[in-house]
PDB file of C-alpha atoms in Angstrom:
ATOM      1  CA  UNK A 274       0.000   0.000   0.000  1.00  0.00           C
ATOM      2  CA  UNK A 275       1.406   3.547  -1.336  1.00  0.00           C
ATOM      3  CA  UNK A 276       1.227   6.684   1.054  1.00  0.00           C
ATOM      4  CA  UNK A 277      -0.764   9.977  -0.538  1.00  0.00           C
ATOM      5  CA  UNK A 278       0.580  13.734   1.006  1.00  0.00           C
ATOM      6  CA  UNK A 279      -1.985  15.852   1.020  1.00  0.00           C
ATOM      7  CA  UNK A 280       0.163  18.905   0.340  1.00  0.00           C
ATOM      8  CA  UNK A 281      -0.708  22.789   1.002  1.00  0.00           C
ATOM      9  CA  UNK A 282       1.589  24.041  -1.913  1.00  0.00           C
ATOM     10  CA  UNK A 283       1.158  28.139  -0.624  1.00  0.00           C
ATOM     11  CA  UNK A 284       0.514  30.564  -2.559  1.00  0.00           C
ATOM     12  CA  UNK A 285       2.161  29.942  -5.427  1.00  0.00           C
ATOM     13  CA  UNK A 286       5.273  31.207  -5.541  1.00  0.00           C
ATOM     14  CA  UNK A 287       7.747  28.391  -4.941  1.00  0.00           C
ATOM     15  CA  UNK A 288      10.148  30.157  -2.586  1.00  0.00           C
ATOM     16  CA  UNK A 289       6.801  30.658  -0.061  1.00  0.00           C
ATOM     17  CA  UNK A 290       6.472  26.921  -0.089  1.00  0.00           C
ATOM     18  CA  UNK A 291       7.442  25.107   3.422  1.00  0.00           C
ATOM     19  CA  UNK A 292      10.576  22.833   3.069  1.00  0.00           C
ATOM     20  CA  UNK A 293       8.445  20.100   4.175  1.00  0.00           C
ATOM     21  CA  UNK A 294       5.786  20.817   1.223  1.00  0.00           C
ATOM     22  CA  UNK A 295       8.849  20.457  -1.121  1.00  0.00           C
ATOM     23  CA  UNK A 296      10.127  17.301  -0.242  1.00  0.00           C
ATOM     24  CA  UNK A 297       7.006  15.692  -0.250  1.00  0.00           C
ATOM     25  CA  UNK A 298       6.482  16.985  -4.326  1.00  0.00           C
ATOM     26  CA  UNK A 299      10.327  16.106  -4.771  1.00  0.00           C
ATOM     27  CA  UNK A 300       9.415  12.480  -3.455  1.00  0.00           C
ATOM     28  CA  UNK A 301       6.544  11.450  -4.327  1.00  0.00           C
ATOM     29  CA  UNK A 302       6.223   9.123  -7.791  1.00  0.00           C
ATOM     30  CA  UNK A 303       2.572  10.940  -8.488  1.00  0.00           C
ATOM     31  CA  UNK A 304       1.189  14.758  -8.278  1.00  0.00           C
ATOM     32  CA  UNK A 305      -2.399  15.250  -8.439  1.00  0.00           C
ATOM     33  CA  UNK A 306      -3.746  18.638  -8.651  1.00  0.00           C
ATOM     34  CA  UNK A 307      -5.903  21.120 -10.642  1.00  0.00           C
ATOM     35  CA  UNK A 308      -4.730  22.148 -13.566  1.00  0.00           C
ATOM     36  CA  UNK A 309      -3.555  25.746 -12.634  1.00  0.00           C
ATOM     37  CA  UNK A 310      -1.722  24.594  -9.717  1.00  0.00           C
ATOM     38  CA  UNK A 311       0.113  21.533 -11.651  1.00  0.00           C
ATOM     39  CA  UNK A 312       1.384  24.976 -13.906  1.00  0.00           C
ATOM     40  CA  UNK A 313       2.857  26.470 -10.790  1.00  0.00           C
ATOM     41  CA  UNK A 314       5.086  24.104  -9.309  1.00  0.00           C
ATOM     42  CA  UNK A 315       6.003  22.453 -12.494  1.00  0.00           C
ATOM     43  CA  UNK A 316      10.040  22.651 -11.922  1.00  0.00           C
ATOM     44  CA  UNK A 317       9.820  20.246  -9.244  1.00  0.00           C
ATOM     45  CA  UNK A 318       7.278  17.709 -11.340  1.00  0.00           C
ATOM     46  CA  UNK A 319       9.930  16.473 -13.579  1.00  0.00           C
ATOM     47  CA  UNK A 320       8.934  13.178 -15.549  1.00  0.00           C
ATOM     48  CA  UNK A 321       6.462  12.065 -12.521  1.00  0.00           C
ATOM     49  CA  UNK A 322       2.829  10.510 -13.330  1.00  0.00           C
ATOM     50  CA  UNK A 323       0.586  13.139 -13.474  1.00  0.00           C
ATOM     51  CA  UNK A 324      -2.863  13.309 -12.509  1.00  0.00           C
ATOM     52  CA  UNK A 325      -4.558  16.608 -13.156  1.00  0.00           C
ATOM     53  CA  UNK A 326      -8.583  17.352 -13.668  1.00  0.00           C
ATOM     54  CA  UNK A 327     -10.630  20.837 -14.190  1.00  0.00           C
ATOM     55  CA  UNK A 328     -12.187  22.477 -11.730  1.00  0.00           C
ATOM     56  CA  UNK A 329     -15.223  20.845 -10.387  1.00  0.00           C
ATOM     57  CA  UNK A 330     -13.691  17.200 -10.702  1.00  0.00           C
ATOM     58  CA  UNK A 331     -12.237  17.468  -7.344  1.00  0.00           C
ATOM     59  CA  UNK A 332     -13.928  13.904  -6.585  1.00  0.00           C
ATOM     60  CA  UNK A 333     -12.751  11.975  -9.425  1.00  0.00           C
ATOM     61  CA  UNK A 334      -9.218  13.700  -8.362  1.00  0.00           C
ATOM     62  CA  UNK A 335      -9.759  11.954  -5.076  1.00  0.00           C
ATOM     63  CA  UNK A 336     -10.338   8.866  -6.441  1.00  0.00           C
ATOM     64  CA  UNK A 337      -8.122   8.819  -9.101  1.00  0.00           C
ATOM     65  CA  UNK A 338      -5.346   9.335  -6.101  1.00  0.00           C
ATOM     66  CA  UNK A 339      -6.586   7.035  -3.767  1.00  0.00           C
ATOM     67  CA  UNK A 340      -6.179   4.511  -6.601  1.00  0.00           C
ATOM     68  CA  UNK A 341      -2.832   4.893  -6.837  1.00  0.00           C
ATOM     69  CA  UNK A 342      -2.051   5.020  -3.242  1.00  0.00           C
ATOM     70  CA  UNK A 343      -3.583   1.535  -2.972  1.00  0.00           C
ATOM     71  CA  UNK A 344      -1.578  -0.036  -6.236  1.00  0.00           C
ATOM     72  CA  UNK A 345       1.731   1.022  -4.322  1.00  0.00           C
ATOM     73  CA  UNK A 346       2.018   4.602  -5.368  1.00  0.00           C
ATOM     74  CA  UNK A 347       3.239   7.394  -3.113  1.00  0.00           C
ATOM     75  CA  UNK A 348       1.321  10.606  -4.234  1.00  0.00           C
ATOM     76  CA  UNK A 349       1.389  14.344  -3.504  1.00  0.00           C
ATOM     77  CA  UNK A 350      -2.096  15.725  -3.873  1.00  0.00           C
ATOM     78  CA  UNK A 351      -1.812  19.622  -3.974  1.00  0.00           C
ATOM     79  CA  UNK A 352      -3.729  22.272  -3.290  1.00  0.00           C
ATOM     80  CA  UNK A 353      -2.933  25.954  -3.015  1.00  0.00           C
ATOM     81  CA  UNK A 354      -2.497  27.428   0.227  1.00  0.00           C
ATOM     82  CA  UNK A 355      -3.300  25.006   2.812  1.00  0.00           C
ATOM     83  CA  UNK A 356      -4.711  22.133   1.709  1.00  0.00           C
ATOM     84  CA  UNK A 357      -7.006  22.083   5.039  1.00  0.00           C
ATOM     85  CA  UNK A 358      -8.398  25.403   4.223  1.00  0.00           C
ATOM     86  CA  UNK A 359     -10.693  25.331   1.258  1.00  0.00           C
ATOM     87  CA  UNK A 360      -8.756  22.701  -0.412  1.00  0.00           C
ATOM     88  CA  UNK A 361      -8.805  18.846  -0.489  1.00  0.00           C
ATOM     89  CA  UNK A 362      -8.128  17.828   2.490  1.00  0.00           C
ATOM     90  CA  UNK A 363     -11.247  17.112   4.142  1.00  0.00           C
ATOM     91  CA  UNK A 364     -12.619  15.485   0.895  1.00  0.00           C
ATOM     92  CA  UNK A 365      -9.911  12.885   0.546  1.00  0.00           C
ATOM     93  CA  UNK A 366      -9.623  11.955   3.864  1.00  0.00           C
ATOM     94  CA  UNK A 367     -13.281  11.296   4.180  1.00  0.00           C
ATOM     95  CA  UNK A 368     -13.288   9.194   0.931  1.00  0.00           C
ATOM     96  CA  UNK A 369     -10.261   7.356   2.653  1.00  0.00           C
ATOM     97  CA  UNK A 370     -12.126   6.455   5.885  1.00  0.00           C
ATOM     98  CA  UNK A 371     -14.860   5.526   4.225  1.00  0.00           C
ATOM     99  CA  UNK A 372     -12.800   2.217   2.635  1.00  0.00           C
ATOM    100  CA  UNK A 373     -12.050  -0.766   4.856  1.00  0.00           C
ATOM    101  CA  UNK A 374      -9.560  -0.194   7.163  1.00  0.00           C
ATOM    102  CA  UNK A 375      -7.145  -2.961   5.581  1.00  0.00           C
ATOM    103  CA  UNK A 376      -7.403  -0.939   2.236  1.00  0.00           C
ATOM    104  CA  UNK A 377      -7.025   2.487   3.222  1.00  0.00           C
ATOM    105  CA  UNK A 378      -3.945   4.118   2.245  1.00  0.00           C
ATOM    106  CA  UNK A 379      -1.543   6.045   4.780  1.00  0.00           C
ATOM    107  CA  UNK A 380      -2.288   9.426   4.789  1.00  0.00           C
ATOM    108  CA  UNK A 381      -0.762  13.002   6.144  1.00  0.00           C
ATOM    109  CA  UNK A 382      -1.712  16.556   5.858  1.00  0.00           C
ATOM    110  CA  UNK A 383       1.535  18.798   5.243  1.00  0.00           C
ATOM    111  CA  UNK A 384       0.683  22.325   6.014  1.00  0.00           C
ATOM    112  CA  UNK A 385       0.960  25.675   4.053  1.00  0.00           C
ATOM    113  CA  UNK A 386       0.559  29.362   3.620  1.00  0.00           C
ATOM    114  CA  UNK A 387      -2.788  30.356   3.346  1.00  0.00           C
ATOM    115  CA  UNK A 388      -3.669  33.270   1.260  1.00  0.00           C
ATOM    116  CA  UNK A 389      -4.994  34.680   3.822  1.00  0.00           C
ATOM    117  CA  UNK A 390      -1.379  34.685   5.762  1.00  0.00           C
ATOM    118  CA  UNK A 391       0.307  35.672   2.397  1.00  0.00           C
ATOM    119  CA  UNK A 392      -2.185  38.791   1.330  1.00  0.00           C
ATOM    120  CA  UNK A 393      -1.961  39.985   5.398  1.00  0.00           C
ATOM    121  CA  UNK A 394       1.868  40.039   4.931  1.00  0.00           C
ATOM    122  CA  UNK A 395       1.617  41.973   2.141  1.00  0.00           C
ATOM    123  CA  UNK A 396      -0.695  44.428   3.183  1.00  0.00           C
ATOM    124  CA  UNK A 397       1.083  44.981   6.433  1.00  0.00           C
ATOM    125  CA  UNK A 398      -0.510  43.770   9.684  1.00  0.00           C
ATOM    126  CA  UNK A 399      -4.563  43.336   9.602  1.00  0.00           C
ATOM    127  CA  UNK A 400      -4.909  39.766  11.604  1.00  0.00           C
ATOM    128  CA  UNK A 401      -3.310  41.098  14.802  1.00  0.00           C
ATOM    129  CA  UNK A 402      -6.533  40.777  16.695  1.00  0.00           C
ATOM    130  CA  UNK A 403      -9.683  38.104  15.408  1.00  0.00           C
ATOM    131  CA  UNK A 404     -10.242  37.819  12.496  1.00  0.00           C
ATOM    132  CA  UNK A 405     -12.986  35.592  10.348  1.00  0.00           C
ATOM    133  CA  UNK A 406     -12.844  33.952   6.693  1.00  0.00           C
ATOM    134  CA  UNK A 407     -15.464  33.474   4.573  1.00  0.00           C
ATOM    135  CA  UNK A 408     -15.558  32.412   1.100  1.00  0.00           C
ATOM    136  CA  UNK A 409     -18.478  34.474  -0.781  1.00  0.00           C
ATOM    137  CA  UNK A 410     -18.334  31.365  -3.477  1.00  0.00           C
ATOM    138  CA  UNK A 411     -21.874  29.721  -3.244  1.00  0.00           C
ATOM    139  CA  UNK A 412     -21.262  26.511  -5.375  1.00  0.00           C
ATOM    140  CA  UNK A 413     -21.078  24.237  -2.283  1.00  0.00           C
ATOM    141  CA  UNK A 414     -22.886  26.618   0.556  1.00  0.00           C
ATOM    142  CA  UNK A 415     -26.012  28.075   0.435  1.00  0.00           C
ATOM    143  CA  UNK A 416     -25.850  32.346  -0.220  1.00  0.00           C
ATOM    144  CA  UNK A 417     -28.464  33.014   2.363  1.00  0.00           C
ATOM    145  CA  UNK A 418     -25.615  30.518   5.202  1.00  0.00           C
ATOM    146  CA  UNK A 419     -22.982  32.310   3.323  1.00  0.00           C
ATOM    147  CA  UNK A 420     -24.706  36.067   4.437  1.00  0.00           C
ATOM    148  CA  UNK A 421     -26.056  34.971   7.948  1.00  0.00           C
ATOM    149  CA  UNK A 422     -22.035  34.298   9.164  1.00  0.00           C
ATOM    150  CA  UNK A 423     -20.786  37.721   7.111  1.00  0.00           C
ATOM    151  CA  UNK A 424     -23.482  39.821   9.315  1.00  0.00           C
ATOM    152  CA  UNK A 425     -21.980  37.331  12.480  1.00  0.00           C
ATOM    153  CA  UNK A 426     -18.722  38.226  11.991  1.00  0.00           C
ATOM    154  CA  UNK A 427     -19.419  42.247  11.443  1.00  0.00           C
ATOM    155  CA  UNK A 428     -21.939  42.501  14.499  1.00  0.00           C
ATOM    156  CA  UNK A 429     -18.839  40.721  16.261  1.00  0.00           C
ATOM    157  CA  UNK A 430     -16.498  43.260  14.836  1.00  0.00           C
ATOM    158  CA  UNK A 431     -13.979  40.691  13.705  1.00  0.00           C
ATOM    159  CA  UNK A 432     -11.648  41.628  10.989  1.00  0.00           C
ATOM    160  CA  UNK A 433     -12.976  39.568   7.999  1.00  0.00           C
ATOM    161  CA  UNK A 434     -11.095  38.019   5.220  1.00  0.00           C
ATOM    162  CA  UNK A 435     -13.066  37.199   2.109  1.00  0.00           C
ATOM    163  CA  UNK A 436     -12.445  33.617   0.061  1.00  0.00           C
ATOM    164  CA  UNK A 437     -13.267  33.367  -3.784  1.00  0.00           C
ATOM    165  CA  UNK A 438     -14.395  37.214  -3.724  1.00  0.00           C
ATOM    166  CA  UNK A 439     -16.088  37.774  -7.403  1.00  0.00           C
ATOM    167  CA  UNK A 440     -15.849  35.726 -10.212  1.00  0.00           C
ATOM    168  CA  UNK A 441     -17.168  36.316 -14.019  1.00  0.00           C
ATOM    169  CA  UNK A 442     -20.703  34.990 -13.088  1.00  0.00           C
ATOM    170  CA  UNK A 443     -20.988  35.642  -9.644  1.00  0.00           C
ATOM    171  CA  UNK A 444     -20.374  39.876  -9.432  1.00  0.00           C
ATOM    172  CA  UNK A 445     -23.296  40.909  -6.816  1.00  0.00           C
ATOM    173  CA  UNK A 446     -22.670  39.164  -4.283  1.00  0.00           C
ATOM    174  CA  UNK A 447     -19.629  41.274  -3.007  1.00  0.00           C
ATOM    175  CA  UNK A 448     -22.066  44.101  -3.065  1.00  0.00           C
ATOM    176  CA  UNK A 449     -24.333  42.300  -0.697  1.00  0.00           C
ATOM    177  CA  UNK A 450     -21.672  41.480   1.423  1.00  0.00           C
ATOM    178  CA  UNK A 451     -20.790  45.852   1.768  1.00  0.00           C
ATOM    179  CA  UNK A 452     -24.595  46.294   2.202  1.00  0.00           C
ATOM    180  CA  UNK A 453     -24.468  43.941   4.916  1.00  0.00           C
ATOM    181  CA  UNK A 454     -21.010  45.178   6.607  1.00  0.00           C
ATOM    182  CA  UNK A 455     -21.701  48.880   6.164  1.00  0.00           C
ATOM    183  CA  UNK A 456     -24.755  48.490   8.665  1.00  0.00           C
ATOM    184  CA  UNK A 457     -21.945  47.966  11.107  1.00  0.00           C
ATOM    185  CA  UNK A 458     -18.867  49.781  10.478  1.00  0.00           C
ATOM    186  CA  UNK A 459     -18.175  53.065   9.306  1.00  0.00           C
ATOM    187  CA  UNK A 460     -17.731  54.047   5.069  1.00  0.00           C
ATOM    188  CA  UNK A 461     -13.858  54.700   6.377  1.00  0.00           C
ATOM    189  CA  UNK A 462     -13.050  51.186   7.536  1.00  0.00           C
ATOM    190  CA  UNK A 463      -9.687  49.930   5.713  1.00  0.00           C
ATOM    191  CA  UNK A 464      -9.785  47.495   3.192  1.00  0.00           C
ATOM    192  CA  UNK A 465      -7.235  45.687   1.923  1.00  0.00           C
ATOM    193  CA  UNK A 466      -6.961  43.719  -1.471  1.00  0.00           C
ATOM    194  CA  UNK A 467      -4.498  41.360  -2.991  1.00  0.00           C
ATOM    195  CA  UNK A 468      -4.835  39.960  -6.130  1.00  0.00           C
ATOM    196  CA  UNK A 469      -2.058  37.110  -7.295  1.00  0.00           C
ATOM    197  CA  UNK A 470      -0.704  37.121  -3.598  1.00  0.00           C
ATOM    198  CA  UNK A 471       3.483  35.687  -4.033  1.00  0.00           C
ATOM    199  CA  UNK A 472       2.914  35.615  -7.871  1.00  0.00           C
ATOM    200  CA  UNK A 473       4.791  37.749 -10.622  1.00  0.00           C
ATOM    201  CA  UNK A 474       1.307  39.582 -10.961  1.00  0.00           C
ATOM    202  CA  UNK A 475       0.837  40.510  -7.632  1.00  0.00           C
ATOM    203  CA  UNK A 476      -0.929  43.759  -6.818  1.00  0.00           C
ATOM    204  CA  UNK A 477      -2.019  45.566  -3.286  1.00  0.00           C
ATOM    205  CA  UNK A 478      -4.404  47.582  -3.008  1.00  0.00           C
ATOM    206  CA  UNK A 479      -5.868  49.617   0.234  1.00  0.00           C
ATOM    207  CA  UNK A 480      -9.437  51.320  -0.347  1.00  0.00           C
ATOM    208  CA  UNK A 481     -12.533  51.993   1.893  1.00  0.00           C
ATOM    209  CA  UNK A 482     -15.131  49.816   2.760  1.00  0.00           C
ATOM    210  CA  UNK A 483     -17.388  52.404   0.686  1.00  0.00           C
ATOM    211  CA  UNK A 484     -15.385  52.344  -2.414  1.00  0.00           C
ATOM    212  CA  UNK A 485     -13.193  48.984  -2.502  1.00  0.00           C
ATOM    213  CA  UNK A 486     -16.249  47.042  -4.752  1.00  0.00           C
ATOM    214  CA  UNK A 487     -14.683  49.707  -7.452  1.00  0.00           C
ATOM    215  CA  UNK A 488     -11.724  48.298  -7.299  1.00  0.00           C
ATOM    216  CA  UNK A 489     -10.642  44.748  -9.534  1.00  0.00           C
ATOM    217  CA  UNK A 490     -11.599  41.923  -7.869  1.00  0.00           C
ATOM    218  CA  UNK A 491     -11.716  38.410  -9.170  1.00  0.00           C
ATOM    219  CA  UNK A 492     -10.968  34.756  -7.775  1.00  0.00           C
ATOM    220  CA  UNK A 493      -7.001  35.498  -7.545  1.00  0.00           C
ATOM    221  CA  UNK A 494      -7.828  38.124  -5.338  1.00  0.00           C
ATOM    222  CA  UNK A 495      -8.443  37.831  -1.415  1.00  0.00           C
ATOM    223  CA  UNK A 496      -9.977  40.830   0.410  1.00  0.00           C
ATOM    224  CA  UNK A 497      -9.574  42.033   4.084  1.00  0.00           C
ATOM    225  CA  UNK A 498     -11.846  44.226   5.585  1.00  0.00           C
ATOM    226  CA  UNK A 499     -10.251  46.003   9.058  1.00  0.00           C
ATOM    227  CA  UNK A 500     -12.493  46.139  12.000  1.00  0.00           C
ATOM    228  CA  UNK A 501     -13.255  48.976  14.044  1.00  0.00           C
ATOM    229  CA  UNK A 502     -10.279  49.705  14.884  1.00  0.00           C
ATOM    230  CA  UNK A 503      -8.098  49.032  12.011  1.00  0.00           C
ATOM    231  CA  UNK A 504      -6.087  51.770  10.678  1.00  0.00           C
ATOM    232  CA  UNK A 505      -3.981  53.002   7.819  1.00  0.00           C
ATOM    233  CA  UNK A 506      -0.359  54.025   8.307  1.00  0.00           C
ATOM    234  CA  UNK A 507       2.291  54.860   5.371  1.00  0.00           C
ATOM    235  CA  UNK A 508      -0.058  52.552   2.919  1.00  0.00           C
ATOM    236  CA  UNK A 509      -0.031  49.659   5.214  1.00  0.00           C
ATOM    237  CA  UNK A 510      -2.921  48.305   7.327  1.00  0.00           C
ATOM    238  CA  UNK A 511      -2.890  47.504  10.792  1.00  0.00           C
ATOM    239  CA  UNK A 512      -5.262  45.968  13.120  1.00  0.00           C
ATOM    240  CA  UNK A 513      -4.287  47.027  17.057  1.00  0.00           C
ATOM    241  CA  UNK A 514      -3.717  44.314  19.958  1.00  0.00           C
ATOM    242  CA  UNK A 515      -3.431  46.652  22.524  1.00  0.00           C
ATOM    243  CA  UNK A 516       0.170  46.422  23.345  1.00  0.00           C
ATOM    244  CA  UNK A 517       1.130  49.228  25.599  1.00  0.00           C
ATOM    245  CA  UNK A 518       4.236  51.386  23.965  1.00  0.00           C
ATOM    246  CA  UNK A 519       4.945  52.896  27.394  1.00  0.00           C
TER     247      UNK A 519
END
């Protein structure tokens, strides 16, 4: 019986990805990704097997990996970030347990930068204090779920950092989200955007919670919306812990 990593490749540049992430890719006989991340850590893929399916195919993914793991294989499943956060993690190990346990594959989870870290880093220090994430993508979780925790996390003034913003088909829901948000915090609040976080097209942006939907915002980008007392200081935002300075 093969062994499958279930590997959190970061963000995508490959200098943000942890050593241990790195082996695990350098080792393993088979990668198994989505397409777009296959295409960003193909200098360590070499002439390995790979598996790689479209978005959407995440279980036939699973399978396809498990299958190997079981003929002998040892496999690296990626997924960007961490692959426990919004990635594949929970999936294959569910489809894993569910098999007898004298054919289940060995398993481990290999952690890695979220974007969430890797957009905070750039845009200075917002998660000092709690902080909530939320995707705003409504393929697997209902919208109405989706804008129930949003207004949660704003009455509970947690800094909130938003998953899968906007896409191509899916452009109001952002808008419902600052409806929803400006109820509780004032048109100033600081918001932060990256979009590409650790990739060549990385961009930062810092707007208002009044004006950022003018901004660009698409599925490479992850948003960060200050509570109330996040401020803006030489273009970087920071979220207070209360540390006294005297």
């Amino acid at each position: 019986m093969g062994k499958i990593s279930i590997v959190g490749i970061g963000p995508g540049n490959i200098s943000d990805m942890t050593p241990k992430a790195r082996r695990a890719i350098e080792t393993a006989e088979v990668i198994a990704g989505y397409n777009t991340y296959i295409k960003l850590i193909s200098e360590l893929i070499g002439g390995k097997k790979i598996i790689r399916t479209a978005m959407l195919q995440e279980v036939e993914r699973c399978q396809m990996t498990i299958d190997e793991a079981r003929a002998g294989k040892s496999v690296a499943l990626i997924s960007s970030g961490d692959a426990g956060i919004y990635g594949m993690a929970g999936l294959v190990i569910d489809m894993i347990l569910d098999l007898p346990e004298s054919e289940r594959p060995q398993f481990e989870v290999i952690a890695g930068i979220s974007a969430v870290n890797a957009a905070a880093s750039i845009l200075g220090a917002p998660l000092m204090h709690d902080f909530a994430v939320i995707s705003l993508s409504d393929l697997l979780t209902d919208w109405e779920l989706i804008k129930r925790r949003v207004e949660c996390a704003a009455a509970g003034d947690f800094v909130i950092a938003l998953y899968n913003p906007k896409s191509k088909k899916r452009v109001t829901n952002i808008l419902e989200v600052q409806e929803i948000l400006l109820r509780y915090r004032k048109k100033n609040t600081p918001v932060g955007i990256v979009t590409n976080a650790g990739r060549l097209e990385e961009t930062k942006i810092i707007s208002t919670l009044e004006n950022f939907t003018a901004e660009e915002i698409n599925m490479f980008s992850l948003v960060l919306i200050g509570n109330s007392q996040t401020y803006v200081k030489a273009g970087f935002m920071i979220t207070p812990r209360g540390y006294s300075r005297g």
